Amino acid sequence: MADVIDLGEYGAGFRADPHPVYAELRALGPVHRVRLPPPEGYDTWLVVGYEEARAALADPRLAKDVGAAGMALFDEQAFGKHMLVSDPPQHTRLRSLVTRAFTARRVEALRPRIQRITDELLDAMLPRGRADLVEAFAYPLPITVICELLGVPEIDRAAFREMSNEVVVPTSEEAGLRAADQLGTYLAELIEDKRCAGPADDLLSALIRTTAEDGDRLSGDELRGMAFLLLIAGHETTVNLIVNGAYNLLTHPDQLAELRADLDLIDGAVEEVLRHEGPVETATFRFAAQPLEIAGTAIGRGELVMIGLTAADRDACRYPAPDRFDIHRDTRGHLAFGHGIHYCLGAPLARLETRTALRTLLRRAPALALDGPPGEWLPGMLIRGRRSLPVRW
């Protein structure tokens, strides 16, 4: 068995800035046996090299359905089976049914509404002169979009937000499990309400109606699991992409000045944020369905494997001077949205929201600047984002 590197020994500095640690690990090799920092504290394989991570993300020997390994994930227990915890052929079936409803046309149709929500949030925020960008802007934009997309009634959205926050970043294990149970119950009731109400334009109603050529449809548990996945993937990651984007631009004034001078550079800026400090630090767990090797490292059947997305995207073998933030960089191939069959279905929506948010914010607040130190980083190694970002203009 390989020596175990205890990431907890790096202390709080690892959460604040994990990139030097990942660089140190890459210098030693692309794959390591590590012990995760508290509260997780268990051992896993961690892939930190770009080529190895890209290959691992598409390797069918690394499975997502932990039930086959005799394990259970709390989100699957609370919400039902969804694409992120399934393998082919089940994953193929689920993704095919969802893509029938969650189309590029549906995402593109959201463009004017996303712009209106963005402008309304800035109308409320800008007269104040200063704000926490997370609370005033980056959070309410994606949560409003995903609630409207799924058809969550406006009266329920405050409770919906509270439950989803607790599930993603629980204040305690008990509170997280309780919130998951509450959210699972809420989604089941919402789905049943929509079944009874008949045809509507929202995505959840479309998923209820979606039928494959052979008559296959999503079950109630699958609908609940899909609603959960779309909720979490559809807002939590986008919140942190917007915040990480704003922070990177505000701390790189030369890049910010170039973007202000030509807002058509926004697409490249967003892609560089995704590469440089993407909102998902590591992909959700896989496990070895059979013995395999990654870069010569033997991994036994049933062992957990964690793929470092931000670690891979700072690999100098793929991106020269990887720690430099450069909105003109060729970012093609970055892994912020994953790779292979589990590539993020919501990537077009996340890009559309972030481009709209940052472009409009920079246009309407030309004197935007940091207003003190940013909040602490969120705990854990899944989401890479800050609790707050004080700004003024």
mmCIF file of C-alpha atoms in Angstrom:
data_model
loop_
_atom_site.group_PDB
_atom_site.id
_atom_site.type_symbol
_atom_site.label_atom_id
_atom_site.label_comp_id
_atom_site.label_asym_id
_atom_site.label_seq_id
_atom_site.Cartn_x
_atom_site.Cartn_y
_atom_site.Cartn_z
ATOM 1 C CA MET A 1 0.000 0.000 0.000
ATOM 2 C CA ALA A 2 1.270 3.477 -0.910
ATOM 3 C CA ASP A 3 2.239 5.960 1.786
ATOM 4 C CA VAL A 4 -0.703 8.143 2.800
ATOM 5 C CA ILE A 5 -0.311 11.918 2.551
ATOM 6 C CA ASP A 6 -2.400 13.568 5.263
ATOM 7 C CA LEU A 7 -3.815 16.754 3.722
ATOM 8 C CA GLY A 8 -5.041 17.801 7.161
ATOM 9 C CA GLU A 9 -1.426 18.367 8.205
ATOM 10 C CA TYR A 10 -1.271 21.384 5.884
ATOM 11 C CA GLY A 11 -3.735 23.118 8.215
ATOM 12 C CA ALA A 12 -6.064 25.973 7.345
ATOM 13 C CA GLY A 13 -3.706 27.135 4.624
ATOM 14 C CA PHE A 14 -4.734 24.201 2.455
ATOM 15 C CA ARG A 15 -8.355 25.385 2.341
ATOM 16 C CA ALA A 16 -7.313 29.007 1.795
ATOM 17 C CA ASP A 17 -4.959 28.122 -1.074
ATOM 18 C CA PRO A 18 -4.644 24.454 -2.055
ATOM 19 C CA HIS A 19 -2.754 25.164 -5.277
ATOM 20 C CA PRO A 20 0.805 25.077 -3.814
ATOM 21 C CA VAL A 21 -0.019 21.712 -2.226
ATOM 22 C CA TYR A 22 -1.355 20.374 -5.508
ATOM 23 C CA ALA A 23 1.785 21.645 -7.280
ATOM 24 C CA GLU A 24 3.925 19.872 -4.688
ATOM 25 C CA LEU A 25 1.979 16.658 -5.252
ATOM 26 C CA ARG A 26 2.193 16.934 -9.050
ATOM 27 C CA ALA A 27 5.968 17.308 -8.772
ATOM 28 C CA LEU A 28 6.023 13.929 -7.009
ATOM 29 C CA GLY A 29 3.596 12.237 -9.397
ATOM 30 C CA PRO A 30 0.085 12.459 -10.862
ATOM 31 C CA VAL A 31 -1.648 10.073 -8.409
ATOM 32 C CA HIS A 32 -1.398 9.899 -4.598
ATOM 33 C CA ARG A 33 -2.954 8.137 -1.642
ATOM 34 C CA VAL A 34 -4.251 10.920 0.612
ATOM 35 C CA ARG A 35 -6.209 11.386 3.829
ATOM 36 C CA LEU A 36 -8.792 14.128 3.481
ATOM 37 C CA PRO A 37 -8.842 16.970 6.017
ATOM 38 C CA PRO A 38 -11.522 16.951 8.733
ATOM 39 C CA PRO A 39 -14.454 16.596 8.865
ATOM 40 C CA GLU A 40 -14.133 13.850 6.203
ATOM 41 C CA GLY A 41 -10.816 12.410 7.383
ATOM 42 C CA TYR A 42 -10.892 9.214 5.302
ATOM 43 C CA ASP A 43 -8.411 7.887 2.750
ATOM 44 C CA THR A 44 -8.778 8.013 -1.023
ATOM 45 C CA TRP A 45 -6.716 8.124 -4.173
ATOM 46 C CA LEU A 46 -6.306 11.668 -5.521
ATOM 47 C CA VAL A 47 -5.488 12.350 -9.182
ATOM 48 C CA VAL A 48 -3.737 15.712 -9.691
ATOM 49 C CA GLY A 49 -2.176 15.470 -13.179
ATOM 50 C CA TYR A 50 -4.089 16.861 -16.166
ATOM 51 C CA GLU A 51 -3.734 13.976 -18.627
ATOM 52 C CA GLU A 52 -4.389 11.409 -15.904
ATOM 53 C CA ALA A 53 -7.439 13.307 -14.616
ATOM 54 C CA ARG A 54 -8.918 13.673 -18.097
ATOM 55 C CA ALA A 55 -8.452 9.968 -18.767
ATOM 56 C CA ALA A 56 -9.847 8.990 -15.352
ATOM 57 C CA LEU A 57 -12.991 11.098 -15.868
ATOM 58 C CA ALA A 58 -13.790 9.025 -18.967
ATOM 59 C CA ASP A 59 -12.606 5.632 -17.669
ATOM 60 C CA PRO A 60 -15.572 3.198 -17.427
ATOM 61 C CA ARG A 61 -13.652 1.159 -14.827
ATOM 62 C CA LEU A 62 -14.144 4.068 -12.392
ATOM 63 C CA ALA A 63 -17.792 3.741 -11.438
ATOM 64 C CA LYS A 64 -20.201 6.248 -9.893
ATOM 65 C CA ASP A 65 -22.879 3.879 -8.564
ATOM 66 C CA VAL A 66 -21.455 3.179 -5.112
ATOM 67 C CA GLY A 67 -24.324 0.770 -4.439
ATOM 68 C CA ALA A 68 -22.411 -1.776 -6.492
ATOM 69 C CA ALA A 69 -19.614 -1.506 -3.922
ATOM 70 C CA GLY A 70 -21.976 -1.974 -0.990
ATOM 71 C CA MET A 71 -21.990 1.731 -0.050
ATOM 72 C CA ALA A 72 -24.758 4.325 0.078
ATOM 73 C CA LEU A 73 -24.706 8.106 -0.385
ATOM 74 C CA PHE A 74 -27.053 10.221 1.715
ATOM 75 C CA ASP A 75 -28.252 12.255 -1.278
ATOM 76 C CA GLU A 76 -29.257 9.096 -3.145
ATOM 77 C CA GLN A 77 -31.121 7.837 -0.081
ATOM 78 C CA ALA A 78 -32.916 11.179 0.359
ATOM 79 C CA PHE A 79 -33.590 12.071 -3.275
ATOM 80 C CA GLY A 80 -33.407 8.917 -5.387
ATOM 81 C CA LYS A 81 -31.165 7.846 -8.260
ATOM 82 C CA HIS A 82 -29.762 10.534 -10.523
ATOM 83 C CA MET A 83 -27.129 10.779 -13.252
ATOM 84 C CA LEU A 84 -24.262 11.677 -10.945
ATOM 85 C CA VAL A 85 -24.568 8.391 -9.021
ATOM 86 C CA SER A 86 -25.264 6.036 -11.917
ATOM 87 C CA ASP A 87 -23.324 4.223 -14.637
ATOM 88 C CA PRO A 88 -24.279 2.942 -18.096
ATOM 89 C CA PRO A 89 -26.734 1.672 -19.104
ATOM 90 C CA GLN A 90 -28.772 3.415 -16.381
ATOM 91 C CA HIS A 91 -26.859 6.681 -16.793
ATOM 92 C CA THR A 92 -27.336 6.550 -20.577
ATOM 93 C CA ARG A 93 -31.088 6.127 -20.134
ATOM 94 C CA LEU A 94 -31.423 8.933 -17.552
ATOM 95 C CA ARG A 95 -29.326 11.419 -19.516
ATOM 96 C CA SER A 96 -31.207 10.659 -22.713
ATOM 97 C CA LEU A 97 -34.551 11.362 -21.040
ATOM 98 C CA VAL A 98 -33.332 14.572 -19.400
ATOM 99 C CA THR A 99 -31.729 15.979 -22.554
ATOM 100 C CA ARG A 100 -35.082 15.636 -24.307
ATOM 101 C CA ALA A 101 -36.430 18.325 -21.974
ATOM 102 C CA PHE A 102 -33.311 20.315 -21.006
ATOM 103 C CA THR A 103 -32.402 21.404 -24.520
ATOM 104 C CA ALA A 104 -30.059 24.077 -25.884
ATOM 105 C CA ARG A 105 -33.172 25.884 -27.146
ATOM 106 C CA ARG A 106 -34.646 25.974 -23.614
ATOM 107 C CA VAL A 107 -31.382 27.422 -22.232
ATOM 108 C CA GLU A 108 -31.103 30.023 -24.991
ATOM 109 C CA ALA A 109 -34.713 31.059 -24.400
ATOM 110 C CA LEU A 110 -33.692 32.032 -20.846
ATOM 111 C CA ARG A 111 -31.239 34.703 -22.075
ATOM 112 C CA PRO A 112 -33.618 37.728 -21.882
ATOM 113 C CA ARG A 113 -34.995 36.619 -18.509
ATOM 114 C CA ILE A 114 -31.477 36.177 -17.087
ATOM 115 C CA GLN A 115 -30.641 39.700 -18.270
ATOM 116 C CA ARG A 116 -33.787 41.111 -16.628
ATOM 117 C CA ILE A 117 -33.073 39.374 -13.313
ATOM 118 C CA THR A 118 -29.483 40.642 -13.444
ATOM 119 C CA ASP A 119 -30.597 44.214 -14.052
ATOM 120 C CA GLU A 120 -33.248 44.056 -11.328
ATOM 121 C CA LEU A 121 -30.697 42.831 -8.783
ATOM 122 C CA LEU A 122 -28.282 45.613 -9.748
ATOM 123 C CA ASP A 123 -31.089 48.192 -9.647
ATOM 124 C CA ALA A 124 -31.578 47.224 -5.993
ATOM 125 C CA MET A 125 -27.878 46.916 -5.142
ATOM 126 C CA LEU A 126 -26.135 49.831 -6.844
ATOM 127 C CA PRO A 127 -27.804 52.763 -5.018
ATOM 128 C CA ARG A 128 -26.347 51.417 -1.757
ATOM 129 C CA GLY A 129 -22.724 52.050 -2.744
ATOM 130 C CA ARG A 130 -21.407 48.869 -1.135
ATOM 131 C CA ALA A 131 -22.621 45.296 -0.615
ATOM 132 C CA ASP A 132 -21.699 41.686 -0.100
ATOM 133 C CA LEU A 133 -21.640 40.526 -3.713
ATOM 134 C CA VAL A 134 -22.587 36.982 -2.715
ATOM 135 C CA GLU A 135 -25.738 37.925 -0.831
ATOM 136 C CA ALA A 136 -26.845 40.818 -3.021
ATOM 137 C CA PHE A 137 -26.061 39.476 -6.484
ATOM 138 C CA ALA A 138 -24.195 36.212 -7.057
ATOM 139 C CA TYR A 139 -26.546 34.062 -4.986
ATOM 140 C CA PRO A 140 -29.995 35.435 -5.895
ATOM 141 C CA LEU A 141 -29.345 35.366 -9.655
ATOM 142 C CA PRO A 142 -28.803 31.595 -10.115
ATOM 143 C CA ILE A 143 -31.298 30.575 -7.421
ATOM 144 C CA THR A 144 -33.995 32.692 -9.088
ATOM 145 C CA VAL A 145 -33.158 31.246 -12.503
ATOM 146 C CA ILE A 146 -33.180 27.620 -11.324
ATOM 147 C CA CYS A 147 -36.378 28.094 -9.306
ATOM 148 C CA GLU A 148 -38.135 29.590 -12.327
ATOM 149 C CA LEU A 149 -36.683 26.889 -14.573
ATOM 150 C CA LEU A 150 -37.902 24.087 -12.293
ATOM 151 C CA GLY A 151 -41.190 25.806 -11.542
ATOM 152 C CA VAL A 152 -40.699 26.326 -7.791
ATOM 153 C CA PRO A 153 -43.452 28.715 -6.584
ATOM 154 C CA GLU A 154 -42.107 32.084 -5.493
ATOM 155 C CA ILE A 155 -43.671 31.712 -2.045
ATOM 156 C CA ASP A 156 -41.500 28.617 -1.411
ATOM 157 C CA ARG A 157 -38.161 30.024 -2.555
ATOM 158 C CA ALA A 158 -36.839 31.304 0.773
ATOM 159 C CA ALA A 159 -37.362 27.900 2.401
ATOM 160 C CA PHE A 160 -36.033 26.214 -0.752
ATOM 161 C CA ARG A 161 -32.841 28.269 -0.521
ATOM 162 C CA GLU A 162 -32.395 27.497 3.174
ATOM 163 C CA MET A 163 -32.784 23.758 2.634
ATOM 164 C CA SER A 164 -30.451 23.624 -0.364
ATOM 165 C CA ASN A 165 -27.777 25.678 1.430
ATOM 166 C CA GLU A 166 -27.815 23.289 4.381
ATOM 167 C CA VAL A 167 -27.523 20.259 2.102
ATOM 168 C CA VAL A 168 -24.514 21.637 0.181
ATOM 169 C CA VAL A 169 -22.606 23.194 3.095
ATOM 170 C CA PRO A 170 -24.154 21.683 6.254
ATOM 171 C CA THR A 171 -23.635 23.453 9.568
ATOM 172 C CA SER A 172 -23.525 19.979 11.143
ATOM 173 C CA GLU A 173 -23.996 16.394 9.988
ATOM 174 C CA GLU A 174 -27.341 16.222 11.760
ATOM 175 C CA ALA A 175 -28.546 19.490 10.238
ATOM 176 C CA GLY A 176 -27.441 18.383 6.756
ATOM 177 C CA LEU A 177 -29.313 15.082 6.990
ATOM 178 C CA ARG A 178 -32.420 16.844 8.314
ATOM 179 C CA ALA A 179 -32.323 19.373 5.470
ATOM 180 C CA ALA A 180 -31.863 16.593 2.905
ATOM 181 C CA ASP A 181 -34.927 14.812 4.259
ATOM 182 C CA GLN A 182 -36.957 18.038 4.173
ATOM 183 C CA LEU A 183 -35.814 18.896 0.653
ATOM 184 C CA GLY A 184 -36.547 15.367 -0.580
ATOM 185 C CA THR A 185 -40.074 15.581 0.835
ATOM 186 C CA TYR A 186 -40.591 19.041 -0.669
ATOM 187 C CA LEU A 187 -39.461 17.905 -4.145
ATOM 188 C CA ALA A 188 -41.720 14.841 -4.010
ATOM 189 C CA GLU A 189 -44.709 17.049 -3.128
ATOM 190 C CA LEU A 190 -43.781 19.578 -5.836
ATOM 191 C CA ILE A 191 -43.633 16.829 -8.460
ATOM 192 C CA GLU A 192 -47.006 15.456 -7.365
ATOM 193 C CA ASP A 193 -48.535 18.956 -7.485
ATOM 194 C CA LYS A 194 -47.280 19.370 -11.050
ATOM 195 C CA ARG A 195 -48.632 15.992 -12.091
ATOM 196 C CA CYS A 196 -52.075 17.031 -10.858
ATOM 197 C CA ALA A 197 -51.904 20.550 -12.286
ATOM 198 C CA GLY A 198 -51.386 19.404 -15.871
ATOM 199 C CA PRO A 199 -49.127 20.828 -18.620
ATOM 200 C CA ALA A 200 -46.892 23.809 -17.792
ATOM 201 C CA ASP A 201 -43.817 25.411 -19.359
ATOM 202 C CA ASP A 202 -41.283 24.719 -16.586
ATOM 203 C CA LEU A 203 -38.544 22.078 -16.865
ATOM 204 C CA LEU A 204 -39.880 19.853 -14.083
ATOM 205 C CA SER A 205 -43.269 19.639 -15.804
ATOM 206 C CA ALA A 206 -41.485 18.842 -19.072
ATOM 207 C CA LEU A 207 -39.515 16.057 -17.380
ATOM 208 C CA ILE A 208 -42.764 14.595 -16.016
ATOM 209 C CA ARG A 209 -44.176 14.519 -19.559
ATOM 210 C CA THR A 210 -40.994 13.330 -21.318
ATOM 211 C CA THR A 211 -41.319 9.915 -22.931
ATOM 212 C CA ALA A 212 -38.756 8.026 -25.025
ATOM 213 C CA GLU A 213 -39.621 6.309 -28.314
ATOM 214 C CA ASP A 214 -40.038 3.011 -26.477
ATOM 215 C CA GLY A 215 -42.433 4.558 -23.943
ATOM 216 C CA ASP A 216 -39.834 4.811 -21.157
ATOM 217 C CA ARG A 217 -40.350 7.608 -18.612
ATOM 218 C CA LEU A 218 -38.695 8.850 -15.435
ATOM 219 C CA SER A 219 -40.087 7.265 -12.267
ATOM 220 C CA GLY A 220 -41.114 9.357 -9.266
ATOM 221 C CA ASP A 221 -37.818 8.633 -7.490
ATOM 222 C CA GLU A 222 -35.862 9.461 -10.644
ATOM 223 C CA LEU A 223 -37.746 12.735 -11.073
ATOM 224 C CA ARG A 224 -36.952 13.680 -7.485
ATOM 225 C CA GLY A 225 -33.297 12.770 -7.943
ATOM 226 C CA MET A 226 -33.099 14.751 -11.170
ATOM 227 C CA ALA A 227 -34.755 17.794 -9.585
ATOM 228 C CA PHE A 228 -32.201 17.633 -6.761
ATOM 229 C CA LEU A 229 -29.284 17.355 -9.190
ATOM 230 C CA LEU A 230 -30.531 20.254 -11.328
ATOM 231 C CA LEU A 231 -31.067 22.365 -8.215
ATOM 232 C CA ILE A 232 -27.604 21.815 -6.723
ATOM 233 C CA ALA A 233 -25.683 21.783 -9.991
ATOM 234 C CA GLY A 234 -27.859 24.575 -11.353
ATOM 235 C CA HIS A 235 -27.236 27.197 -8.718
ATOM 236 C CA GLU A 236 -24.518 26.397 -6.171
ATOM 237 C CA THR A 237 -21.728 26.074 -8.722
ATOM 238 C CA THR A 238 -22.840 29.166 -10.655
ATOM 239 C CA VAL A 239 -22.899 31.292 -7.487
ATOM 240 C CA ASN A 240 -19.263 30.487 -6.870
ATOM 241 C CA LEU A 241 -18.276 30.856 -10.505
ATOM 242 C CA ILE A 242 -19.620 34.439 -10.463
ATOM 243 C CA VAL A 243 -17.905 35.217 -7.144
ATOM 244 C CA ASN A 244 -14.590 33.635 -8.163
ATOM 245 C CA GLY A 245 -14.789 35.550 -11.436
ATOM 246 C CA ALA A 246 -15.372 38.895 -9.742
ATOM 247 C CA TYR A 247 -12.595 38.280 -7.201
ATOM 248 C CA ASN A 248 -10.050 37.208 -9.825
ATOM 249 C CA LEU A 249 -10.785 40.259 -11.953
ATOM 250 C CA LEU A 250 -10.674 42.681 -9.011
ATOM 251 C CA THR A 251 -7.319 41.280 -7.864
ATOM 252 C CA HIS A 252 -5.828 41.426 -11.380
ATOM 253 C CA PRO A 253 -6.307 45.084 -12.346
ATOM 254 C CA ASP A 254 -4.463 44.774 -15.654
ATOM 255 C CA GLN A 255 -6.820 42.029 -16.808
ATOM 256 C CA LEU A 256 -9.825 43.937 -15.461
ATOM 257 C CA ALA A 257 -8.812 47.062 -17.363
ATOM 258 C CA GLU A 258 -8.544 45.118 -20.616
ATOM 259 C CA LEU A 259 -11.952 43.557 -20.074
ATOM 260 C CA ARG A 260 -13.545 46.917 -19.210
ATOM 261 C CA ALA A 261 -12.095 48.342 -22.428
ATOM 262 C CA ASP A 262 -13.579 45.496 -24.456
ATOM 263 C CA LEU A 263 -16.447 43.611 -22.834
ATOM 264 C CA ASP A 264 -16.492 41.265 -25.822
ATOM 265 C CA LEU A 265 -13.559 39.547 -24.080
ATOM 266 C CA ILE A 266 -16.009 38.225 -21.476
ATOM 267 C CA ASP A 267 -16.192 34.715 -22.948
ATOM 268 C CA GLY A 268 -12.437 34.220 -22.616
ATOM 269 C CA ALA A 269 -12.472 35.755 -19.142
ATOM 270 C CA VAL A 270 -15.126 33.318 -17.907
ATOM 271 C CA GLU A 271 -13.250 30.342 -19.371
ATOM 272 C CA GLU A 272 -10.058 31.454 -17.627
ATOM 273 C CA VAL A 273 -11.922 31.771 -14.328
ATOM 274 C CA LEU A 274 -13.181 28.228 -14.841
ATOM 275 C CA ARG A 275 -9.634 27.005 -15.419
ATOM 276 C CA HIS A 276 -7.866 29.134 -12.828
ATOM 277 C CA GLU A 277 -10.339 28.842 -9.919
ATOM 278 C CA GLY A 278 -13.334 26.794 -11.003
ATOM 279 C CA PRO A 279 -16.272 26.354 -8.603
ATOM 280 C CA VAL A 280 -15.837 22.562 -8.330
ATOM 281 C CA GLU A 281 -12.500 21.641 -6.748
ATOM 282 C CA THR A 282 -12.804 17.866 -7.094
ATOM 283 C CA ALA A 283 -15.227 15.667 -9.000
ATOM 284 C CA THR A 284 -17.647 13.618 -6.942
ATOM 285 C CA PHE A 285 -16.280 10.235 -5.907
ATOM 286 C CA ARG A 286 -15.690 7.309 -8.171
ATOM 287 C CA PHE A 287 -14.647 3.830 -7.135
ATOM 288 C CA ALA A 288 -12.691 1.145 -8.932
ATOM 289 C CA ALA A 289 -15.177 -1.389 -10.307
ATOM 290 C CA GLN A 290 -12.169 -3.580 -11.098
ATOM 291 C CA PRO A 291 -8.423 -3.402 -10.396
ATOM 292 C CA LEU A 292 -6.698 -0.840 -12.595
ATOM 293 C CA GLU A 293 -3.611 1.331 -12.917
ATOM 294 C CA ILE A 294 -3.454 5.102 -13.287
ATOM 295 C CA ALA A 295 -0.025 6.335 -14.370
ATOM 296 C CA GLY A 296 1.514 3.115 -13.078
ATOM 297 C CA THR A 297 -0.213 3.329 -9.692
ATOM 298 C CA ALA A 298 -2.166 0.178 -8.832
ATOM 299 C CA ILE A 299 -5.686 0.809 -7.522
ATOM 300 C CA GLY A 300 -7.564 -2.089 -5.999
ATOM 301 C CA ARG A 301 -11.147 -3.041 -6.719
ATOM 302 C CA GLY A 302 -13.583 -1.047 -4.597
ATOM 303 C CA GLU A 303 -11.110 1.711 -3.654
ATOM 304 C CA LEU A 304 -12.279 5.315 -3.796
ATOM 305 C CA VAL A 305 -10.805 7.689 -6.368
ATOM 306 C CA MET A 306 -11.094 11.486 -6.235
ATOM 307 C CA ILE A 307 -10.220 13.475 -9.369
ATOM 308 C CA GLY A 308 -8.829 16.956 -8.742
ATOM 309 C CA LEU A 309 -10.329 19.315 -11.328
ATOM 310 C CA THR A 310 -8.650 22.506 -10.127
ATOM 311 C CA ALA A 311 -5.406 20.591 -9.544
ATOM 312 C CA ALA A 312 -5.435 19.260 -13.109
ATOM 313 C CA ASP A 313 -6.270 22.671 -14.564
ATOM 314 C CA ARG A 314 -3.123 24.137 -12.937
ATOM 315 C CA ASP A 315 -0.848 21.459 -14.463
ATOM 316 C CA ALA A 316 2.039 23.231 -16.226
ATOM 317 C CA CYS A 317 2.314 20.316 -18.648
ATOM 318 C CA ARG A 318 -1.046 21.402 -20.070
ATOM 319 C CA TYR A 319 -1.158 25.161 -19.332
ATOM 320 C CA PRO A 320 2.115 27.139 -19.290
ATOM 321 C CA ALA A 321 2.537 29.424 -16.254
ATOM 322 C CA PRO A 322 -0.664 27.888 -14.820
ATOM 323 C CA ASP A 323 -0.881 30.129 -11.750
ATOM 324 C CA ARG A 324 -1.061 33.263 -13.895
ATOM 325 C CA PHE A 325 -4.585 34.570 -14.481
ATOM 326 C CA ASP A 326 -4.770 35.502 -18.170
ATOM 327 C CA ILE A 327 -8.083 36.183 -19.912
ATOM 328 C CA HIS A 328 -6.359 35.805 -23.310
ATOM 329 C CA ARG A 329 -5.137 32.265 -22.551
ATOM 330 C CA ASP A 330 -6.122 29.301 -24.714
ATOM 331 C CA THR A 331 -8.188 27.423 -22.126
ATOM 332 C CA ARG A 332 -9.486 24.715 -24.426
ATOM 333 C CA GLY A 333 -9.743 21.351 -22.737
ATOM 334 C CA HIS A 334 -10.100 22.620 -19.166
ATOM 335 C CA LEU A 335 -11.850 20.202 -16.827
ATOM 336 C CA ALA A 336 -13.966 22.600 -14.758
ATOM 337 C CA PHE A 337 -17.160 20.997 -16.083
ATOM 338 C CA GLY A 338 -15.695 17.490 -16.113
ATOM 339 C CA HIS A 339 -15.161 15.261 -19.131
ATOM 340 C CA GLY A 340 -16.714 12.153 -20.638
ATOM 341 C CA ILE A 341 -20.249 10.902 -20.071
ATOM 342 C CA HIS A 342 -20.625 12.860 -16.819
ATOM 343 C CA TYR A 343 -19.710 16.207 -18.428
ATOM 344 C CA CYS A 344 -21.908 18.840 -16.777
ATOM 345 C CA LEU A 345 -25.296 19.000 -18.484
ATOM 346 C CA GLY A 346 -25.808 22.538 -17.135
ATOM 347 C CA ALA A 347 -22.549 23.990 -18.487
ATOM 348 C CA PRO A 348 -24.283 26.160 -21.161
ATOM 349 C CA LEU A 349 -26.614 27.649 -18.525
ATOM 350 C CA ALA A 350 -23.748 28.324 -16.077
ATOM 351 C CA ARG A 351 -21.752 30.047 -18.823
ATOM 352 C CA LEU A 352 -24.735 32.141 -19.928
ATOM 353 C CA GLU A 353 -25.524 33.298 -16.387
ATOM 354 C CA THR A 354 -21.904 34.103 -15.514
ATOM 355 C CA ARG A 355 -21.173 35.979 -18.731
ATOM 356 C CA THR A 356 -24.362 38.009 -18.306
ATOM 357 C CA ALA A 357 -23.693 38.701 -14.620
ATOM 358 C CA LEU A 358 -20.060 39.809 -14.954
ATOM 359 C CA ARG A 359 -20.530 41.800 -18.160
ATOM 360 C CA THR A 360 -23.509 43.706 -16.751
ATOM 361 C CA LEU A 361 -21.846 44.255 -13.362
ATOM 362 C CA LEU A 362 -18.697 45.726 -14.942
ATOM 363 C CA ARG A 363 -20.706 47.904 -17.316
ATOM 364 C CA ARG A 364 -22.992 49.312 -14.632
ATOM 365 C CA ALA A 365 -20.409 49.619 -11.818
ATOM 366 C CA PRO A 366 -17.283 51.018 -13.513
ATOM 367 C CA ALA A 367 -15.659 51.851 -10.149
ATOM 368 C CA LEU A 368 -16.217 48.371 -8.669
ATOM 369 C CA ALA A 369 -13.543 47.475 -6.108
ATOM 370 C CA LEU A 370 -13.005 45.219 -3.117
ATOM 371 C CA ASP A 371 -14.268 46.656 0.165
ATOM 372 C CA GLY A 372 -12.195 44.660 2.635
ATOM 373 C CA PRO A 373 -11.010 41.067 2.811
ATOM 374 C CA PRO A 374 -13.200 38.366 1.261
ATOM 375 C CA GLY A 375 -15.008 35.837 3.442
ATOM 376 C CA GLU A 376 -13.566 32.457 4.305
ATOM 377 C CA TRP A 377 -13.576 29.635 1.785
ATOM 378 C CA LEU A 378 -16.397 27.123 2.017
ATOM 379 C CA PRO A 379 -15.403 23.914 3.844
ATOM 380 C CA GLY A 380 -14.692 20.594 2.148
ATOM 381 C CA MET A 381 -13.038 19.724 -1.138
ATOM 382 C CA LEU A 382 -16.080 19.697 -3.427
ATOM 383 C CA ILE A 383 -17.145 23.345 -3.813
ATOM 384 C CA ARG A 384 -14.531 26.075 -4.282
ATOM 385 C CA GLY A 385 -16.133 29.344 -3.237
ATOM 386 C CA ARG A 386 -16.283 32.070 -0.609
ATOM 387 C CA ARG A 387 -18.944 32.817 1.975
ATOM 388 C CA SER A 388 -18.857 36.548 1.194
ATOM 389 C CA LEU A 389 -17.217 39.144 -1.049
ATOM 390 C CA PRO A 390 -17.524 42.770 0.177
ATOM 391 C CA VAL A 391 -17.387 45.277 -2.683
ATOM 392 C CA ARG A 392 -17.965 48.992 -3.231
ATOM 393 C CA TRP A 393 -18.347 51.229 -6.278
#
